[in-house]
Coordinates of C-alpha atoms and ligand atoms in Angstrom, one line a residue:
M1 CA -108.7 172.9 -108.7
E2 CA -111.6 170.6 -109.3
T3 CA -111.1 167.0 -109.9
E4 CA -113.7 164.7 -111.3
T5 CA -113.6 161.0 -110.7
A6 CA -117.2 160.1 -111.5
P7 CA -117.3 157.7 -114.4
N8 CA -119.5 160.0 -116.4
A9 CA -118.5 163.6 -115.6
T10 CA -121.0 165.2 -118.0
A11 CA -123.9 163.2 -116.6
A12 CA -123.1 164.3 -113.1
A13 CA -122.9 168.0 -114.0
G14 CA -125.7 170.3 -112.7
R15 CA -128.0 167.5 -111.7
D16 CA -130.7 166.8 -109.1
F17 CA -129.8 166.0 -105.5
V18 CA -130.0 162.2 -106.0
R19 CA -127.5 162.3 -108.9
E20 CA -125.3 164.6 -106.8
I21 CA -125.3 162.0 -104.1
V22 CA -124.5 159.2 -106.4
A23 CA -121.7 161.2 -108.1
A24 CA -120.2 162.1 -104.7
D25 CA -120.4 158.5 -103.5
L26 CA -118.6 157.2 -106.6
A27 CA -116.1 160.0 -106.5
A28 CA -115.3 159.2 -102.8
G29 CA -115.0 155.5 -103.6
R30 CA -117.8 154.6 -101.3
H31 CA -119.1 152.4 -104.1
K32 CA -117.3 151.0 -107.1
S33 CA -120.5 151.3 -109.2
V34 CA -124.0 152.3 -108.7
V35 CA -126.8 149.7 -108.4
T36 CA -130.4 150.8 -108.3
R37 CA -133.7 149.0 -108.5
F38 CA -137.3 149.7 -109.5
P39 CA -139.5 147.8 -107.1
P40 CA -143.1 147.7 -108.2
E41 CA -145.7 145.7 -106.2
P42 CA -147.6 143.6 -108.8
N43 CA -151.0 144.8 -107.6
G44 CA -151.9 146.9 -110.6
Y45 CA -150.6 148.4 -113.8
L46 CA -147.8 151.0 -113.9
H47 CA -148.8 154.6 -114.1
I48 CA -147.2 157.9 -115.0
G49 CA -145.9 158.2 -111.4
H50 CA -144.1 155.0 -111.8
A51 CA -142.6 156.3 -115.0
K52 CA -140.9 158.9 -112.9
A53 CA -139.4 156.2 -110.6
I54 CA -138.4 154.1 -113.6
C55 CA -136.7 156.9 -115.4
L56 CA -134.9 157.9 -112.2
N57 CA -133.6 154.5 -111.3
F58 CA -132.8 153.2 -114.8
G59 CA -131.6 156.6 -115.8
I60 CA -129.1 156.9 -113.0
A61 CA -127.8 153.4 -113.7
Q62 CA -127.3 154.3 -117.4
E63 CA -125.7 157.6 -116.8
F64 CA -123.2 156.4 -114.2
G65 CA -122.4 153.1 -115.8
G66 CA -124.1 151.0 -113.2
R67 CA -127.1 148.7 -113.3
C68 CA -130.8 148.8 -112.4
H69 CA -132.8 145.8 -111.2
L70 CA -136.4 145.1 -111.8
R71 CA -137.7 143.7 -108.5
F72 CA -141.2 142.7 -107.8
D73 CA -142.2 143.5 -104.3
D74 CA -144.5 140.6 -104.1
T75 CA -145.2 140.2 -100.4
N76 CA -149.0 140.6 -100.4
P77 CA -150.5 137.7 -102.3
T78 CA -154.1 138.8 -101.7
K79 CA -153.7 141.6 -104.2
E80 CA -151.0 140.4 -106.6
E81 CA -151.5 138.7 -109.9
Q82 CA -149.5 137.3 -112.8
E83 CA -151.3 139.6 -115.2
F84 CA -149.7 142.5 -113.4
I85 CA -146.3 140.9 -113.3
D86 CA -146.4 140.5 -117.1
A87 CA -147.9 143.9 -117.8
I88 CA -145.3 145.7 -115.7
Q89 CA -142.4 144.1 -117.6
A90 CA -144.0 145.0 -120.9
D91 CA -144.5 148.6 -119.8
V92 CA -140.9 149.1 -118.5
R93 CA -139.6 147.7 -121.8
W94 CA -141.9 150.0 -123.7
L95 CA -140.7 153.0 -121.8
G96 CA -137.3 152.1 -123.1
F97 CA -135.5 150.4 -120.2
D98 CA -133.9 147.0 -119.9
W99 CA -133.0 145.2 -116.7
G100 CA -130.9 142.6 -118.6
E101 CA -130.6 139.5 -116.4
H102 CA -131.5 141.4 -113.2
L103 CA -135.1 140.4 -112.8
Y104 CA -135.9 139.6 -109.2
F105 CA -138.8 138.8 -106.9
A106 CA -138.9 139.5 -103.2
S107 CA -140.6 136.1 -102.9
D108 CA -137.3 134.5 -104.0
Y109 CA -135.9 135.7 -100.7
F110 CA -138.7 134.4 -98.4
E111 CA -136.5 131.7 -97.0
R112 CA -133.6 134.0 -96.2
L113 CA -135.9 136.6 -94.8
Y114 CA -137.4 134.0 -92.5
D115 CA -134.0 133.0 -91.3
W116 CA -133.2 136.7 -90.6
A117 CA -136.4 137.0 -88.6
V118 CA -135.2 134.0 -86.5
H119 CA -131.9 135.8 -86.1
L120 CA -133.7 138.8 -84.6
I121 CA -135.7 136.6 -82.3
K122 CA -132.5 134.8 -81.1
A123 CA -130.9 138.2 -80.5
G124 CA -133.9 139.2 -78.4
K125 CA -134.8 141.9 -80.9
A126 CA -138.2 140.5 -82.1
Y127 CA -141.2 138.8 -80.4
I128 CA -144.5 137.2 -81.2
D129 CA -147.5 139.4 -80.2
D130 CA -150.9 137.7 -79.8
S131 CA -152.7 141.0 -79.2
P132 CA -155.7 141.7 -81.4
L133 CA -154.8 144.2 -84.1
A134 CA -157.1 147.0 -82.6
E135 CA -155.5 146.6 -79.2
M136 CA -152.0 146.6 -80.7
R137 CA -152.8 149.8 -82.5
A138 CA -154.3 151.5 -79.3
M139 CA -151.3 150.5 -77.3
R140 CA -148.9 152.1 -79.7
G141 CA -149.8 155.5 -78.1
T142 CA -149.9 158.8 -79.9
V143 CA -147.5 161.4 -81.0
T144 CA -147.6 162.9 -77.6
E145 CA -147.9 159.7 -75.5
P146 CA -145.5 156.8 -75.5
G147 CA -146.8 153.3 -76.4
Q148 CA -147.6 150.6 -73.8
P149 CA -145.8 147.3 -73.8
S150 CA -147.9 144.3 -74.8
I151 CA -148.1 141.5 -72.2
Y152 CA -146.3 139.3 -74.8
R153 CA -143.3 141.7 -75.2
E154 CA -141.1 139.8 -72.7
R155 CA -141.7 136.3 -74.0
S156 CA -138.7 134.1 -73.9
V157 CA -136.6 133.5 -77.0
E158 CA -137.6 129.8 -76.9
E159 CA -141.3 130.6 -76.8
N160 CA -140.9 133.1 -79.6
L161 CA -138.9 130.7 -81.7
D162 CA -141.5 127.9 -81.1
L163 CA -144.4 130.2 -82.0
F164 CA -142.8 131.6 -85.1
R165 CA -142.0 128.1 -86.4
R166 CA -145.6 127.1 -85.7
M167 CA -146.9 130.2 -87.5
R168 CA -145.0 129.1 -90.5
A169 CA -146.3 125.6 -90.2
G170 CA -149.8 126.9 -90.6
E171 CA -151.1 126.2 -87.0
F172 CA -152.8 129.6 -86.6
P173 CA -155.5 131.5 -88.5
N174 CA -155.0 134.8 -90.2
G175 CA -154.4 137.6 -87.7
A176 CA -153.9 135.4 -84.7
R177 CA -150.4 136.7 -84.0
V178 CA -147.6 138.7 -85.6
L179 CA -143.9 139.0 -85.3
R180 CA -142.8 142.5 -84.1
A181 CA -139.4 144.1 -83.9
K182 CA -138.5 145.0 -80.3
I183 CA -137.2 148.6 -80.7
D184 CA -138.6 151.4 -78.7
L185 CA -142.2 152.0 -77.6
A186 CA -141.4 155.6 -76.6
A187 CA -139.8 156.5 -79.9
G188 CA -140.9 159.9 -81.3
N189 CA -141.2 158.2 -84.7
M190 CA -144.3 155.9 -84.4
I191 CA -142.8 153.6 -87.0
M192 CA -140.1 152.6 -84.5
R193 CA -142.7 151.5 -81.8
D194 CA -142.2 147.8 -82.3
P195 CA -143.2 147.5 -86.0
V196 CA -144.8 144.4 -87.4
L197 CA -142.4 142.3 -89.5
Y198 CA -144.5 139.2 -90.3
R199 CA -148.2 138.5 -90.5
I200 CA -150.1 135.3 -91.0
L201 CA -151.9 135.1 -94.3
H202 CA -153.4 131.9 -95.6
A203 CA -153.3 132.9 -99.3
A204 CA -151.9 131.4 -102.4
H205 CA -149.0 133.4 -103.9
P206 CA -148.6 133.8 -107.7
R207 CA -145.1 132.5 -107.4
T208 CA -144.7 130.5 -104.2
G209 CA -148.1 129.0 -104.3
T210 CA -149.1 127.6 -100.9
A211 CA -145.6 127.2 -99.6
W212 CA -146.1 130.1 -97.2
C213 CA -148.9 131.3 -95.0
L214 CA -146.6 133.8 -93.3
Y215 CA -145.6 136.9 -95.2
P216 CA -143.0 139.7 -94.4
T217 CA -144.2 143.3 -94.3
Y218 CA -142.9 145.9 -96.8
D219 CA -140.6 147.2 -94.1
F220 CA -139.0 143.8 -93.4
A221 CA -138.8 142.7 -97.1
H222 CA -137.7 145.8 -98.8
G223 CA -134.4 146.8 -97.2
Q224 CA -133.2 143.2 -96.9
S225 CA -134.0 142.6 -100.5
D226 CA -132.0 145.7 -101.4
A227 CA -129.1 144.3 -99.3
I228 CA -129.3 140.9 -100.9
E229 CA -129.0 142.5 -104.4
H230 CA -126.2 144.9 -103.3
I231 CA -128.3 147.9 -104.1
T232 CA -126.3 151.0 -103.4
H233 CA -129.0 153.7 -103.5
S234 CA -132.5 152.7 -102.7
L235 CA -134.8 155.4 -104.0
C236 CA -138.4 155.7 -102.9
T237 CA -141.0 158.4 -102.4
L238 CA -141.3 160.9 -99.5
E239 CA -143.9 159.0 -97.5
F240 CA -141.2 156.5 -96.7
E241 CA -139.0 159.1 -95.0
D242 CA -140.3 158.0 -91.6
H243 CA -139.5 154.4 -92.4
R244 CA -135.8 155.2 -93.0
P245 CA -134.8 154.7 -89.3
L246 CA -136.4 151.3 -89.4
Y247 CA -134.7 150.5 -92.7
D248 CA -131.4 151.4 -91.2
W249 CA -132.1 149.6 -87.9
L250 CA -132.8 146.3 -89.7
I251 CA -129.7 146.6 -91.9
E252 CA -127.7 147.2 -88.8
H253 CA -129.1 144.3 -86.8
L254 CA -129.1 141.6 -89.5
P255 CA -126.2 139.7 -91.0
V256 CA -127.0 141.2 -94.5
P257 CA -124.4 141.1 -97.3
S258 CA -124.4 144.8 -98.0
K259 CA -125.5 148.1 -96.6
P260 CA -127.8 150.0 -98.9
R261 CA -129.1 153.4 -98.1
Q262 CA -132.5 154.8 -98.7
Y263 CA -133.2 158.2 -100.3
E264 CA -136.6 159.8 -100.7
T265 CA -137.8 161.9 -103.6
A266 CA -141.1 163.7 -104.3
R267 CA -144.0 161.7 -105.6
L268 CA -145.4 162.7 -108.9
A269 CA -148.9 164.2 -108.7
L270 CA -150.6 165.4 -111.9
A271 CA -153.6 167.8 -112.1
Y272 CA -156.9 166.1 -113.1
T273 CA -155.3 162.7 -112.5
V274 CA -155.5 160.1 -109.8
L275 CA -152.4 157.9 -109.2
S276 CA -153.5 155.9 -106.2
K277 CA -153.5 152.3 -107.2
R278 CA -156.5 151.6 -104.9
T279 CA -158.6 154.2 -106.8
L280 CA -157.3 153.0 -110.2
T281 CA -158.2 149.4 -109.3
K282 CA -161.7 150.6 -108.4
L283 CA -162.1 152.6 -111.6
V284 CA -161.5 149.4 -113.4
S285 CA -163.5 147.0 -111.2
E286 CA -166.5 149.3 -110.9
G287 CA -166.6 149.9 -114.6
H288 CA -165.9 153.7 -114.7
V289 CA -163.4 152.8 -117.4
K290 CA -163.2 149.8 -119.7
G291 CA -160.0 148.4 -118.3
W292 CA -156.5 149.2 -117.1
D293 CA -155.5 150.3 -120.6
D294 CA -158.6 152.4 -121.3
P295 CA -157.0 155.5 -122.9
R296 CA -158.5 157.7 -120.2
M297 CA -156.4 156.0 -117.5
P298 CA -153.0 157.4 -116.4
T299 CA -151.4 154.0 -116.8
L300 CA -148.5 153.4 -119.2
A301 CA -150.6 150.8 -121.0
A302 CA -153.3 153.4 -121.5
L303 CA -151.0 156.1 -122.6
R304 CA -149.4 153.7 -125.1
R305 CA -152.8 152.7 -126.4
R306 CA -153.8 156.4 -126.7
G307 CA -150.7 157.0 -128.9
V308 CA -148.5 158.8 -126.5
P309 CA -144.8 158.2 -127.4
A310 CA -142.6 156.7 -124.7
A311 CA -140.0 159.3 -125.6
A312 CA -142.5 162.1 -124.7
I313 CA -143.0 160.5 -121.2
R314 CA -139.3 160.3 -120.7
E315 CA -138.9 163.9 -121.7
F316 CA -141.8 164.9 -119.4
V317 CA -140.0 163.2 -116.5
R318 CA -136.7 164.9 -117.4
R319 CA -138.4 168.3 -117.4
I320 CA -140.2 167.9 -114.0
G321 CA -136.9 166.9 -112.4
V322 CA -136.3 165.3 -109.0
A323 CA -137.2 167.3 -105.9
R324 CA -137.6 166.8 -102.3
A325 CA -140.9 168.5 -101.9
N326 CA -144.2 167.2 -103.3
S327 CA -146.1 169.4 -105.7
V328 CA -148.9 169.0 -108.3
V329 CA -147.7 169.2 -111.9
E330 CA -150.0 171.0 -114.4
L331 CA -151.4 169.0 -117.3
A332 CA -149.9 171.4 -119.8
I333 CA -146.4 170.3 -118.7
F334 CA -147.3 166.7 -119.4
E335 CA -149.0 167.5 -122.7
H336 CA -146.3 169.8 -124.1
P337 CA -143.7 167.2 -125.0
I338 CA -146.4 164.9 -126.5
R339 CA -147.5 167.6 -128.9
E340 CA -143.9 168.6 -129.6
M341 CA -142.8 165.0 -130.5
L342 CA -146.0 164.1 -132.4
N343 CA -145.8 167.3 -134.4
K344 CA -142.4 166.1 -135.6
S345 CA -143.1 162.5 -136.1
A346 CA -146.8 162.2 -137.2
Q347 CA -147.7 162.2 -140.9
R348 CA -150.6 164.4 -141.9
R349 CA -153.9 163.0 -143.1
M350 CA -157.4 164.3 -143.6
A351 CA -160.3 162.9 -141.7
V352 CA -163.8 164.4 -141.2
L353 CA -165.1 163.6 -137.7
R354 CA -168.7 164.8 -138.1
P355 CA -169.4 164.7 -141.8
L356 CA -171.5 167.0 -143.8
K357 CA -171.9 166.2 -147.5
I358 CA -171.2 168.8 -150.1
V359 CA -171.9 168.4 -153.8
I360 CA -169.8 170.4 -156.3
E361 CA -172.5 171.1 -158.9
N362 CA -170.2 172.4 -161.6
Y363 CA -167.7 169.5 -161.3
P364 CA -167.7 167.7 -164.7
G365 CA -169.6 164.4 -164.8
N366 CA -169.2 161.8 -162.1
G367 CA -165.4 161.7 -162.4
F368 CA -162.7 162.5 -160.1
E369 CA -159.1 163.7 -160.2
E370 CA -156.0 163.0 -158.1
I371 CA -154.5 165.7 -156.1
E372 CA -151.1 165.6 -154.4
A373 CA -151.0 166.1 -150.6
I374 CA -148.0 166.6 -148.5
N375 CA -147.3 164.1 -145.7
H376 CA -145.3 166.4 -143.5
P377 CA -144.9 170.1 -143.9
D378 CA -141.5 170.2 -142.2
D379 CA -140.1 167.0 -143.6
P380 CA -139.9 166.8 -147.4
A381 CA -138.5 163.3 -147.1
A382 CA -141.9 162.1 -145.8
G383 CA -143.1 162.6 -149.4
T384 CA -146.5 163.1 -150.7
R385 CA -149.6 161.0 -151.4
K386 CA -152.4 161.1 -153.9
I387 CA -155.9 161.9 -152.8
K388 CA -159.1 162.0 -154.8
F389 CA -161.2 165.1 -155.4
G390 CA -164.6 164.6 -157.0
R391 CA -168.1 165.8 -157.2
E392 CA -169.2 164.6 -153.8
L393 CA -167.1 165.4 -150.7
Y394 CA -167.5 165.6 -146.9
V395 CA -166.5 168.5 -144.8
E396 CA -166.7 169.0 -141.1
R397 CA -170.2 169.9 -139.9
D398 CA -168.7 172.4 -137.5
D399 CA -167.1 174.2 -140.5
F400 CA -170.5 175.3 -141.7
M401 CA -173.0 177.8 -140.2
E402 CA -176.2 178.8 -141.9
N403 CA -176.3 182.1 -140.0
P404 CA -172.8 182.8 -139.1
P405 CA -171.6 185.5 -136.6
K406 CA -169.3 188.1 -138.0
K407 CA -166.0 186.4 -137.2
F408 CA -167.0 183.0 -138.7
F409 CA -164.8 182.7 -141.8
R410 CA -165.7 179.2 -142.8
L411 CA -168.5 177.9 -145.0
S412 CA -171.9 179.7 -145.0
P413 CA -174.3 180.5 -147.8
G414 CA -172.6 182.5 -150.5
K415 CA -169.1 182.2 -148.8
E416 CA -166.0 181.0 -150.6
V417 CA -163.4 178.9 -148.9
R418 CA -160.4 176.9 -149.8
L419 CA -160.4 173.1 -149.7
R420 CA -157.0 172.0 -148.6
Y421 CA -154.7 171.1 -151.6
A422 CA -157.6 171.4 -153.9
Y423 CA -159.9 174.3 -155.0
F424 CA -161.9 177.3 -153.9
V425 CA -165.5 176.3 -153.4
T426 CA -168.5 178.5 -152.7
C427 CA -171.6 177.4 -150.9
R428 CA -174.7 178.1 -153.1
E429 CA -177.6 176.3 -151.4
V430 CA -178.4 174.6 -148.2
V431 CA -180.4 171.3 -148.3
K432 CA -182.4 170.3 -145.3
D433 CA -184.4 167.3 -144.3
A434 CA -188.0 167.3 -143.1
A435 CA -186.9 168.1 -139.6
G436 CA -185.1 171.2 -140.8
E437 CA -181.6 169.7 -140.2
V438 CA -178.9 170.6 -142.8
V439 CA -178.0 167.4 -144.7
E440 CA -176.2 168.7 -147.7
L441 CA -174.6 171.8 -149.2
R442 CA -174.7 172.5 -152.9
C443 CA -171.5 174.2 -153.9
T444 CA -169.6 175.3 -157.0
Y445 CA -165.8 175.3 -157.4
D446 CA -163.4 177.5 -159.4
P447 CA -161.5 175.2 -161.7
A448 CA -158.8 177.9 -162.0
S449 CA -158.0 177.7 -158.3
R450 CA -156.5 174.2 -158.5
G451 CA -153.8 173.7 -155.9
G452 CA -155.4 176.3 -153.7
N453 CA -154.8 179.7 -155.2
S454 CA -156.8 181.7 -157.6
P455 CA -155.0 183.3 -160.6
D456 CA -156.9 186.6 -160.1
G457 CA -155.4 187.0 -156.6
R458 CA -158.7 186.5 -154.9
K459 CA -158.3 185.7 -151.2
V460 CA -160.3 183.4 -149.0
Q461 CA -160.2 183.5 -145.2
A462 CA -160.4 179.8 -144.4
T463 CA -158.9 176.5 -145.5
L464 CA -161.0 173.4 -144.7
H465 CA -160.1 169.8 -144.6
W466 CA -162.3 167.3 -146.5
V467 CA -162.5 163.8 -147.8
S468 CA -164.0 162.5 -151.0
A469 CA -167.3 160.7 -150.5
A470 CA -166.5 158.2 -153.2
D471 CA -163.5 156.6 -151.4
A472 CA -163.4 157.8 -147.9
V473 CA -163.4 155.0 -145.3
P474 CA -165.9 155.1 -142.4
A475 CA -164.3 155.0 -139.0
E476 CA -165.1 155.3 -135.3
V477 CA -163.3 158.0 -133.6
R478 CA -163.0 158.1 -129.8
L479 CA -162.4 161.5 -128.2
Y480 CA -161.1 161.6 -124.7
E481 CA -161.3 164.3 -122.1
Q482 CA -159.8 164.3 -118.6
L483 CA -161.2 161.4 -116.5
F484 CA -161.9 163.8 -113.7
T485 CA -163.6 167.2 -113.7
R486 CA -161.4 169.0 -111.2
P487 CA -157.6 169.4 -110.8
D488 CA -157.7 167.8 -107.4
P489 CA -160.1 164.8 -107.7
G490 CA -161.5 163.6 -104.4
A491 CA -160.6 166.8 -102.6
D492 CA -164.2 166.9 -101.3
G493 CA -164.1 163.3 -100.1
D494 CA -165.5 161.2 -102.9
V495 CA -163.1 160.8 -105.8
F496 CA -165.7 158.9 -107.8
A497 CA -168.1 161.8 -107.6
D498 CA -165.5 163.7 -109.6
V499 CA -165.4 161.3 -112.5
N500 CA -166.1 163.3 -115.7
P501 CA -169.2 161.9 -117.3
K502 CA -168.1 163.3 -120.7
S503 CA -164.6 161.8 -120.6
L504 CA -165.4 159.7 -123.7
E505 CA -167.2 160.8 -126.8
V506 CA -167.6 158.2 -129.5
L507 CA -168.1 159.5 -133.1
G508 CA -169.4 156.5 -135.0
D509 CA -169.7 158.0 -138.5
A510 CA -166.3 159.7 -139.2
R511 CA -164.8 159.5 -142.7
V512 CA -161.1 159.2 -143.2
E513 CA -158.9 159.2 -146.3
P514 CA -158.3 155.7 -147.7
A515 CA -154.6 155.8 -146.9
L516 CA -155.5 155.4 -143.3
A517 CA -157.0 152.0 -143.9
N518 CA -153.4 150.7 -144.0
A519 CA -152.3 152.3 -140.7
A520 CA -150.7 150.0 -138.2
A521 CA -152.2 149.7 -134.7
G522 CA -150.5 152.3 -132.5
E523 CA -149.3 154.4 -135.4
V524 CA -150.0 158.1 -134.7
V525 CA -151.0 160.5 -137.5
Q526 CA -152.2 164.1 -137.4
F527 CA -155.7 164.6 -138.7
E528 CA -155.3 168.1 -140.1
R529 CA -156.9 170.8 -138.0
Q530 CA -158.1 168.1 -135.5
G531 CA -155.3 166.7 -133.5
Y532 CA -153.2 163.5 -133.2
F533 CA -154.9 160.2 -133.6
C534 CA -153.8 156.6 -133.4
L535 CA -155.3 153.4 -134.7
D536 CA -156.8 151.5 -131.7
R537 CA -156.3 147.8 -131.2
D538 CA -160.1 147.4 -131.4
S539 CA -159.7 148.2 -135.1
T540 CA -160.3 145.7 -137.9
P541 CA -159.7 146.2 -141.6
K542 CA -163.4 146.4 -142.0
S543 CA -164.1 148.9 -139.2
L544 CA -161.4 151.3 -138.2
V545 CA -161.2 152.8 -134.8
F546 CA -159.1 155.8 -133.9
N547 CA -158.2 157.2 -130.5
R548 CA -157.5 160.9 -130.1
T549 CA -154.1 161.0 -128.6
I550 CA -154.2 164.8 -128.0
G551 CA -155.7 167.9 -129.6
L552 CA -153.6 170.3 -131.6
R553 CA -153.8 173.0 -128.9
D554 CA -154.5 173.0 -125.3
T555 CA -158.3 173.5 -125.7
W556 CA -158.9 172.1 -122.2
A557 CA -156.8 174.8 -120.5
K558 CA -158.7 177.5 -122.6
M559 CA -162.0 176.0 -121.6
Q560 CA -161.0 176.1 -117.9
A561 CA -159.8 179.7 -118.2
K562 CA -163.2 180.7 -119.7
G563 CA -164.9 178.9 -116.8
G564 CA -166.6 176.5 -119.1
Ligands
LIG1 P1 -149.5 151.7 -103.7 O1 -150.4 152.7 -104.4 O2 -150.0 150.3 -103.7 O3 -148.9 152.2 -102.4 P2 -147.2 152.6 -105.1 O4 -147.9 153.6 -105.9 O5 -146.2 153.0 -104.1 O6 -148.2 151.6 -104.5 P3 -145.4 150.5 -106.0 O7 -145.7 149.4 -106.9 O8 -145.1 150.2 -104.6 O9 -146.6 151.5 -106.1 O10 -144.3 151.5 -106.5 C1 -143.1 151.1 -107.1 C2 -142.2 152.2 -107.1 O11 -142.7 153.4 -107.8 C3 -141.9 152.7 -105.7 O12 -140.5 152.9 -105.6 C4 -142.7 154.0 -105.6 O13 -142.1 154.9 -104.7 C5 -142.7 154.5 -107.0 N1 -143.9 155.3 -107.2 C6 -145.1 155.0 -107.1 N2 -146.0 156.0 -107.4 C7 -145.2 157.1 -107.7 C8 -145.4 158.4 -108.0 N3 -146.7 158.9 -108.1 N4 -144.3 159.2 -108.2 C9 -143.1 158.8 -108.1 N5 -142.8 157.5 -107.8 C10 -143.8 156.6 -107.6
LIG2 MG1 -145.8 151.1 -102.6

């Protein structure tokens, strides 16, 4: 008979390996409750890969009735900024998670970490090495050869203590010496060959200012911070697997208040996307994009600005699951929940992105009439709105062809189509400018087809969206494509050579129905037949700016399949 003692039995059922471990630890009483943490380094904005880590850590805490800390891993002041600290908090909140009062900074532990370094020195388990960095690296050996001891390895405890104190006091320049753990220079795992625990860095820190010129390495700060916070399950990505013996060694040799354990999971990689913070930083600083929240970026701030719902990101993370092997996730898997959710939530509107004027010659006078349009086809509660139909309208330039191929069912000379919610119209004449460009279509309408059907049962093969020229509002529409031209950016060496020069197309002369003038920044609507769009924060009441969140179908995948 099975017994189930995990606090949340349903949450534990049929889950990924991390949740299995957590459930088993709780069931066996190894922990009373689960404590996880999300530990970003504030050296950039959070991206979709971080979303995976956030959902995993906060998700586990929620599901098992534990808690999740937000801890800034702020041990490298040269790259860290307050702007990033603020943005990271805003992004975690937006994604739907709350750390409550458990906001921590590794820098809050600097004093304790220093004391523990002293503890190691006194135990003969750490020493100051004055070797230049290159020499130290060369002496670490290779996978097949053991490392060589530095001439400083056997320094006395007294000398080590004295030097470490003076390093802290600021007596030495950057790089003059480091504190190394004394572990095993012949270890098969290179990480264990006397790893660096402290380095000298004369740099102001966003939180501790100039109090320190000596900073702990990731390896020394991370596990000990976990221990201070009584983290039970310290989740990180696979590249830290080799660091786990060091994590355990430090926990074992220090008088830490708890014994956390590290577990590694696959890192999210997404096709056509770069998630390396170093590259993202350069994309911003070198002007390939307009900032960290440029909607082409994979950051959470950019996805939010583009109109991607937080719930769609959480759903994406749920679908990809948690594995122990790295793999590249197809874009379609990321886009699917976005379309799914927006299809449900976004109200429908009409907008013409590349306008072509049409004049309905037989429309009486200069008047107009009001027509009812449905806000959401699957949700009657979303109601209807009134739109104006009149003598002058705009349709999409792409919906007209003067000399159409056989399968083109939209407007062309002599052809009749339906204007959505309104009437059948027929193109009678094409007006061109001096350069021969089509500037206007003269059309007629069938007054009996009001509402979109003809009483004589006549059929048309296309329904076009439109706006009325009299009251449509001009808008700028920004269309985004993938920021990179290939699924594996940088595979040939230079990631910046793979930046897509056509990743942004700005349409400066779009026309949208007047209801959109009252949209709120961030609100996503569906432009019928075009895709999902959201009002950008660059928008003002006088000049509207819309971002395309995502197209209606996966046109990108189709283009790739066609080799175009
Ligand atoms: P860097 O690029 O500077 O090495 P990072 O991407 O590891 O940084 P951190 O701020 O250190 O960023 O990451 C915070 C947490 O998010 C870590 O636990 C890290 O493992 C996790 N994380 C980062 N990138 C991904 C990713 N692509 N997939 C899953 N988890 C990730
Ligand atoms: Mg990192």
